[in-house]
CSV table of C-alpha atoms and ligand atoms in Angstrom, one decimal:
chain,number,residue,atom,x,y,z
A,1,MET,CA,-1.2,149.2,94.2
A,2,GLU,CA,-1.3,145.4,94.1
A,3,ASN,CA,1.1,143.2,95.7
A,4,ILE,CA,2.8,141.6,92.7
A,5,ILE,CA,4.7,139.1,94.7
A,6,LYS,CA,3.0,135.7,94.9
A,7,LYS,CA,5.7,133.5,96.5
A,8,GLN,CA,8.0,133.8,99.4
A,9,LEU,CA,11.3,131.9,99.8
A,10,ASP,CA,13.3,131.2,102.9
A,11,GLN,CA,16.8,131.0,101.5
A,12,GLU,CA,20.2,130.7,103.0
A,13,LEU,CA,22.5,133.4,101.6
A,14,THR,CA,26.3,133.8,102.1
A,15,ILE,CA,27.8,137.1,103.3
A,16,ASN,CA,30.4,138.6,100.9
A,17,HIS,CA,31.1,141.7,102.9
A,18,ASN,CA,29.7,143.6,105.9
A,19,ILE,CA,31.3,146.9,106.3
A,20,GLU,CA,30.4,150.1,108.3
A,21,ILE,CA,29.7,153.0,105.8
A,22,ALA,CA,28.5,155.7,108.2
A,23,ASP,CA,28.0,156.0,111.9
A,24,GLY,CA,26.4,152.7,113.0
A,25,VAL,CA,25.2,152.0,109.4
A,26,TYR,CA,26.4,148.8,107.6
A,27,GLU,CA,26.4,147.7,104.0
A,28,MET,CA,26.2,143.9,103.6
A,29,SER,CA,26.3,142.0,100.4
A,30,LEU,CA,25.0,138.5,100.1
A,31,THR,CA,25.0,135.8,97.5
A,32,GLY,CA,22.6,133.1,96.8
A,33,ASP,CA,19.3,132.5,95.0
A,34,THR,CA,17.6,135.9,95.0
A,35,SER,CA,15.1,135.2,92.2
A,36,LEU,CA,12.2,136.3,94.2
A,37,VAL,CA,13.5,139.9,94.5
A,38,THR,CA,11.8,141.4,91.4
A,39,ALA,CA,11.4,145.1,92.3
A,40,PRO,CA,13.3,148.0,94.0
A,41,GLY,CA,11.7,148.8,97.3
A,42,GLN,CA,11.1,145.2,98.5
A,43,PHE,CA,12.5,144.0,101.7
A,44,ILE,CA,13.7,140.8,103.3
A,45,ASN,CA,13.2,139.3,106.8
A,46,ILE,CA,16.3,137.9,108.4
A,47,LYS,CA,16.3,134.9,110.8
A,48,LEU,CA,19.2,135.5,113.2
A,49,PRO,CA,21.1,132.5,114.7
A,50,GLY,CA,20.4,131.9,118.3
A,51,PHE,CA,17.1,133.8,118.6
A,52,TYR,CA,14.4,133.7,116.1
A,53,LEU,CA,14.1,137.4,115.5
A,54,ARG,CA,13.1,138.6,112.1
A,55,ARG,CA,13.4,142.1,111.1
A,56,PRO,CA,12.4,143.7,107.8
A,57,ILE,CA,15.3,145.2,106.0
A,58,SER,CA,15.0,146.9,102.7
A,59,ILE,CA,17.0,145.9,99.7
A,60,CYS,CA,19.4,148.4,98.4
A,61,GLU,CA,20.4,146.7,95.2
A,62,TYR,CA,19.9,143.3,93.7
A,63,ASP,CA,21.3,141.2,90.8
A,64,MET,CA,18.6,141.9,88.1
A,65,LYS,CA,20.3,139.7,85.5
A,66,ASP,CA,21.5,136.4,87.2
A,67,HIS,CA,19.4,136.7,90.5
A,68,ASN,CA,22.4,135.7,92.4
A,69,GLY,CA,22.8,138.3,95.1
A,70,LEU,CA,21.7,141.4,96.9
A,71,VAL,CA,22.9,144.3,98.9
A,72,ILE,CA,21.3,145.5,102.1
A,73,ILE,CA,22.0,148.6,104.3
A,74,TYR,CA,21.0,148.5,107.9
A,75,LYS,CA,21.5,150.7,111.0
A,76,VAL,CA,22.4,149.1,114.4
A,77,VAL,CA,19.4,149.9,116.5
A,78,GLY,CA,19.2,146.9,118.8
A,79,GLN,CA,20.3,143.4,119.7
A,80,GLY,CA,19.5,141.9,116.2
A,81,THR,CA,21.3,144.4,114.0
A,82,ASP,CA,24.1,144.5,116.7
A,83,LEU,CA,24.6,140.8,116.1
A,84,MET,CA,24.5,141.3,112.3
A,85,SER,CA,27.2,144.0,112.5
A,86,GLY,CA,29.7,141.4,113.9
A,87,MET,CA,29.1,139.0,111.0
A,88,GLN,CA,32.0,138.2,108.6
A,89,ALA,CA,32.4,137.2,105.1
A,90,GLY,CA,31.6,133.5,104.5
A,91,ASP,CA,28.8,133.5,107.3
A,92,LYS,CA,25.4,132.3,106.4
A,93,LEU,CA,22.0,134.2,106.9
A,94,TRP,CA,18.5,132.8,106.4
A,95,CYS,CA,16.5,135.4,104.6
A,96,LEU,CA,12.8,135.3,103.7
A,97,MET,CA,12.3,136.9,100.3
A,98,GLY,CA,9.5,137.8,97.9
A,99,LEU,CA,8.3,140.4,100.4
A,100,GLY,CA,6.6,143.7,99.6
A,101,ASN,CA,5.3,145.1,96.3
A,102,GLY,CA,8.2,147.6,95.7
A,103,PHE,CA,8.2,150.6,93.5
A,104,ASP,CA,6.5,150.4,90.2
A,105,VAL,CA,9.1,151.5,87.6
A,106,GLU,CA,6.9,151.1,84.6
A,107,THR,CA,4.4,153.7,85.7
A,108,THR,CA,6.9,156.5,86.4
A,109,GLY,CA,7.2,159.6,84.2
A,110,ASP,CA,10.1,161.1,82.3
A,111,HIS,CA,11.8,162.9,85.1
A,112,VAL,CA,11.6,161.1,88.5
A,113,LEU,CA,12.3,162.7,91.9
A,114,LEU,CA,13.7,160.2,94.4
A,115,VAL,CA,13.7,161.2,98.0
A,116,GLY,CA,15.5,159.1,100.6
A,117,GLY,CA,15.7,160.0,104.3
A,118,GLY,CA,18.2,158.3,106.5
A,119,VAL,CA,17.9,154.6,106.3
A,120,GLY,CA,15.1,155.2,103.7
A,121,THR,CA,17.9,155.8,101.3
A,122,PRO,CA,18.9,152.3,100.3
A,123,PRO,CA,15.8,151.4,98.2
A,124,MET,CA,16.3,154.6,96.1
A,125,TYR,CA,19.7,153.3,94.8
A,126,GLY,CA,18.3,150.2,93.1
A,127,LEU,CA,15.4,152.2,91.8
A,128,ALA,CA,17.7,154.9,90.5
A,129,LYS,CA,19.5,152.3,88.6
A,130,GLU,CA,16.5,150.8,87.1
A,131,LEU,CA,15.1,154.3,86.0
A,132,LEU,CA,18.5,155.2,84.5
A,133,MET,CA,18.4,152.0,82.5
A,134,LYS,CA,15.1,153.1,81.2
A,135,GLN,CA,16.6,156.4,80.0
A,136,LYS,CA,14.6,158.5,82.6
A,137,LYS,CA,15.9,161.6,84.0
A,138,VAL,CA,16.5,161.1,87.8
A,139,THR,CA,16.9,163.7,90.6
A,140,VAL,CA,17.9,162.2,93.9
A,141,VAL,CA,17.3,164.2,97.2
A,142,LEU,CA,18.8,162.5,100.3
A,143,GLY,CA,18.3,163.8,103.8
A,144,PHE,CA,20.4,162.9,106.8
A,145,ALA,CA,20.7,164.3,110.3
A,146,SER,CA,24.4,165.3,109.8
A,147,LYS,CA,27.4,164.5,107.8
A,148,LYS,CA,28.4,161.5,109.9
A,149,ASP,CA,25.1,159.8,109.2
A,150,ALA,CA,25.3,160.4,105.3
A,151,PHE,CA,26.2,157.4,103.1
A,152,TYR,CA,25.9,156.5,99.3
A,153,ILE,CA,26.1,160.1,98.0
A,154,GLU,CA,29.1,159.2,95.8
A,155,LYS,CA,27.5,156.0,94.8
A,156,PHE,CA,24.5,157.8,93.3
A,157,GLU,CA,26.8,160.3,91.6
A,158,GLU,CA,28.9,157.4,90.2
A,159,LEU,CA,25.7,156.0,88.5
A,160,GLY,CA,25.8,159.0,86.3
A,161,LYS,CA,29.4,158.3,85.3
A,162,ASN,CA,29.0,154.5,85.0
A,163,MET,CA,25.9,154.2,83.0
A,164,ASN,CA,26.4,155.7,79.5
A,165,GLY,CA,24.2,158.6,78.8
A,166,SER,CA,22.4,158.5,82.2
A,167,ASP,CA,21.1,161.7,83.6
A,168,ILE,CA,21.2,162.0,87.3
A,169,GLU,CA,21.5,164.8,89.8
A,170,VAL,CA,22.1,164.4,93.5
A,171,ARG,CA,21.1,166.9,96.2
A,172,VAL,CA,21.7,166.5,100.0
A,173,ALA,CA,20.2,168.1,103.0
A,174,THR,CA,21.4,167.7,106.6
A,175,VAL,CA,19.5,169.0,109.6
A,176,ASP,CA,22.6,170.6,111.1
A,177,GLY,CA,23.9,171.9,107.9
A,178,SER,CA,27.3,169.9,108.1
A,179,LEU,CA,26.6,168.7,104.5
A,180,GLY,CA,24.7,170.1,101.6
A,181,THR,CA,21.7,172.4,102.2
A,182,LYS,CA,20.9,173.0,105.9
A,183,GLY,CA,17.4,171.7,106.6
A,184,PHE,CA,15.1,169.0,105.3
A,185,VAL,CA,14.7,167.3,101.9
A,186,THR,CA,11.8,169.7,101.1
A,187,ASP,CA,14.4,172.6,101.2
A,188,CYS,CA,16.1,171.0,98.2
A,189,LEU,CA,13.2,170.9,95.7
A,190,GLU,CA,13.6,174.4,94.2
A,191,GLY,CA,13.7,174.6,90.5
A,192,LEU,CA,12.7,171.1,89.8
A,193,ASP,CA,10.1,172.2,87.3
A,194,THR,CA,10.2,169.2,85.0
A,195,VAL,CA,9.7,166.5,87.7
A,196,THR,CA,6.8,164.3,86.6
A,197,ASP,CA,6.4,162.2,89.7
A,198,TYR,CA,8.2,161.2,92.9
A,199,CYS,CA,9.2,158.1,94.8
A,200,ALA,CA,10.1,158.3,98.4
A,201,CYS,CA,11.2,156.3,101.5
A,202,GLY,CA,12.0,157.5,104.9
A,203,PRO,CA,10.5,158.7,108.3
A,204,ILE,CA,6.8,159.4,108.3
A,205,PRO,CA,7.3,163.1,109.0
A,206,MET,CA,9.4,163.4,105.9
A,207,LEU,CA,6.8,161.4,103.7
A,208,LYS,CA,4.1,163.7,105.2
A,209,ALA,CA,6.1,166.9,104.3
A,210,LEU,CA,6.7,165.7,100.8
A,211,TYR,CA,3.0,164.7,100.4
A,212,GLY,CA,2.0,168.2,101.5
A,213,TYR,CA,4.7,169.9,99.4
A,214,TYR,CA,3.3,168.4,96.1
A,215,ASP,CA,-0.3,168.5,97.4
A,216,GLY,CA,-1.6,166.2,94.7
A,217,LYS,CA,-0.1,168.2,91.8
A,218,ILE,CA,2.1,165.2,90.8
A,219,THR,CA,1.7,161.6,91.8
A,220,GLY,CA,4.0,159.9,94.3
A,221,GLN,CA,4.9,156.4,95.4
A,222,LEU,CA,5.6,156.4,99.2
A,223,SER,CA,7.3,153.6,101.0
A,224,PHE,CA,6.1,153.3,104.5
A,225,GLU,CA,8.8,150.8,105.4
A,226,GLU,CA,9.7,152.6,108.5
A,227,ARG,CA,6.3,151.9,109.9
A,228,MET,CA,6.9,148.2,109.9
A,229,GLY,CA,7.7,146.2,113.1
A,230,CYS,CA,7.7,142.5,112.6
A,231,GLY,CA,7.4,142.7,108.8
A,232,PHE,CA,5.3,139.5,108.4
A,233,GLY,CA,1.8,140.4,109.8
A,234,ALA,CA,2.1,139.5,113.4
A,235,CYS,CA,2.4,142.8,115.3
A,236,VAL,CA,-0.5,144.8,113.7
A,237,GLY,CA,1.6,147.9,114.2
A,238,CYS,CA,1.9,148.9,110.5
A,239,SER,CA,-1.6,149.7,109.6
A,240,ILE,CA,-2.2,152.8,107.3
A,241,ALA,CA,-5.4,154.6,106.3
A,242,THR,CA,-6.1,154.3,102.6
A,243,LYS,CA,-9.2,155.3,100.4
A,244,SER,CA,-10.2,151.6,100.4
A,245,GLY,CA,-9.8,151.2,104.2
A,246,ASN,CA,-7.0,150.3,106.6
A,247,LYS,CA,-4.1,148.4,105.0
A,248,LYS,CA,-1.1,146.7,106.5
A,249,VAL,CA,2.2,148.1,105.2
A,250,CYS,CA,4.0,144.7,105.5
A,251,LYS,CA,1.3,142.8,103.5
A,252,ASP,CA,-0.1,145.4,101.1
A,253,GLY,CA,2.9,147.7,100.8
A,254,PRO,CA,5.3,149.0,101.7
A,255,VAL,CA,4.7,151.2,98.7
A,256,PHE,CA,1.5,153.1,98.4
A,257,LEU,CA,0.4,155.7,95.7
A,258,SER,CA,0.0,159.2,97.1
A,259,SER,CA,-3.5,159.3,95.5
A,260,ASP,CA,-4.6,156.2,97.5
A,261,ILE,CA,-3.6,157.4,101.0
A,262,GLU,CA,-4.8,160.0,103.4
A,263,MET,CA,-2.0,161.8,105.4
B,301,FES,FE1,4.0,143.7,111.9
B,301,FES,FE2,2.9,144.6,109.6
B,301,FES,S1,4.8,145.0,110.4
B,301,FES,S2,1.9,143.4,111.2
């Protein structure tokens, strides 16, 4: 899959809100010029004040019409995200945009399975919206460790209510069984006989399990975003084996076709 983004933009965005939506997981909405965000599944790199750390964070939702804002969801895992969690409405953030190929909505079939694991869930939201706008049937399967880690389930369900005639089903799995099916996302795939293809983002073991479950019977688009470190080509930690040699997730992905990779 070709990287369709040609330009990058370092842009100052303004925080609208920054709220905790699950245990250590925050939703931040930002306004400003987001015209370089063109596909669900792309990510941004954020330059934090005081220290020049950039972290790739996936975009949950973006203003497709006026290109004037986006929403990110991030988990507090270290110094940088901890600093972000204390930011307030009105604060400014420098964001590098135009990063990543994102999911290709045009090539999806009539009934798309979306699978999000933990903080791999956010890109599935923007993707679900776009697919529903194209009148596709969407089944969303979300996997979390437990109920306290879960987020956005109602938001996905609301998409079905808010978008006229949209067709969305949401299934949830938790490892400890505190919400939905006890187990993993692959335990929630029974009866999905009309699924034409799948899109997924989450931990590598989840992607591997899904890849093995469908075993080439249907095509998948897999986001290896979790594999990224620096997010801009410097750490060489994101390499992935493809049929045309090793590729960097941050430069050539994060989304790869299941038929192009070897897992
Ligand atoms: Fe560092 Fe790709 S994430 S080189």
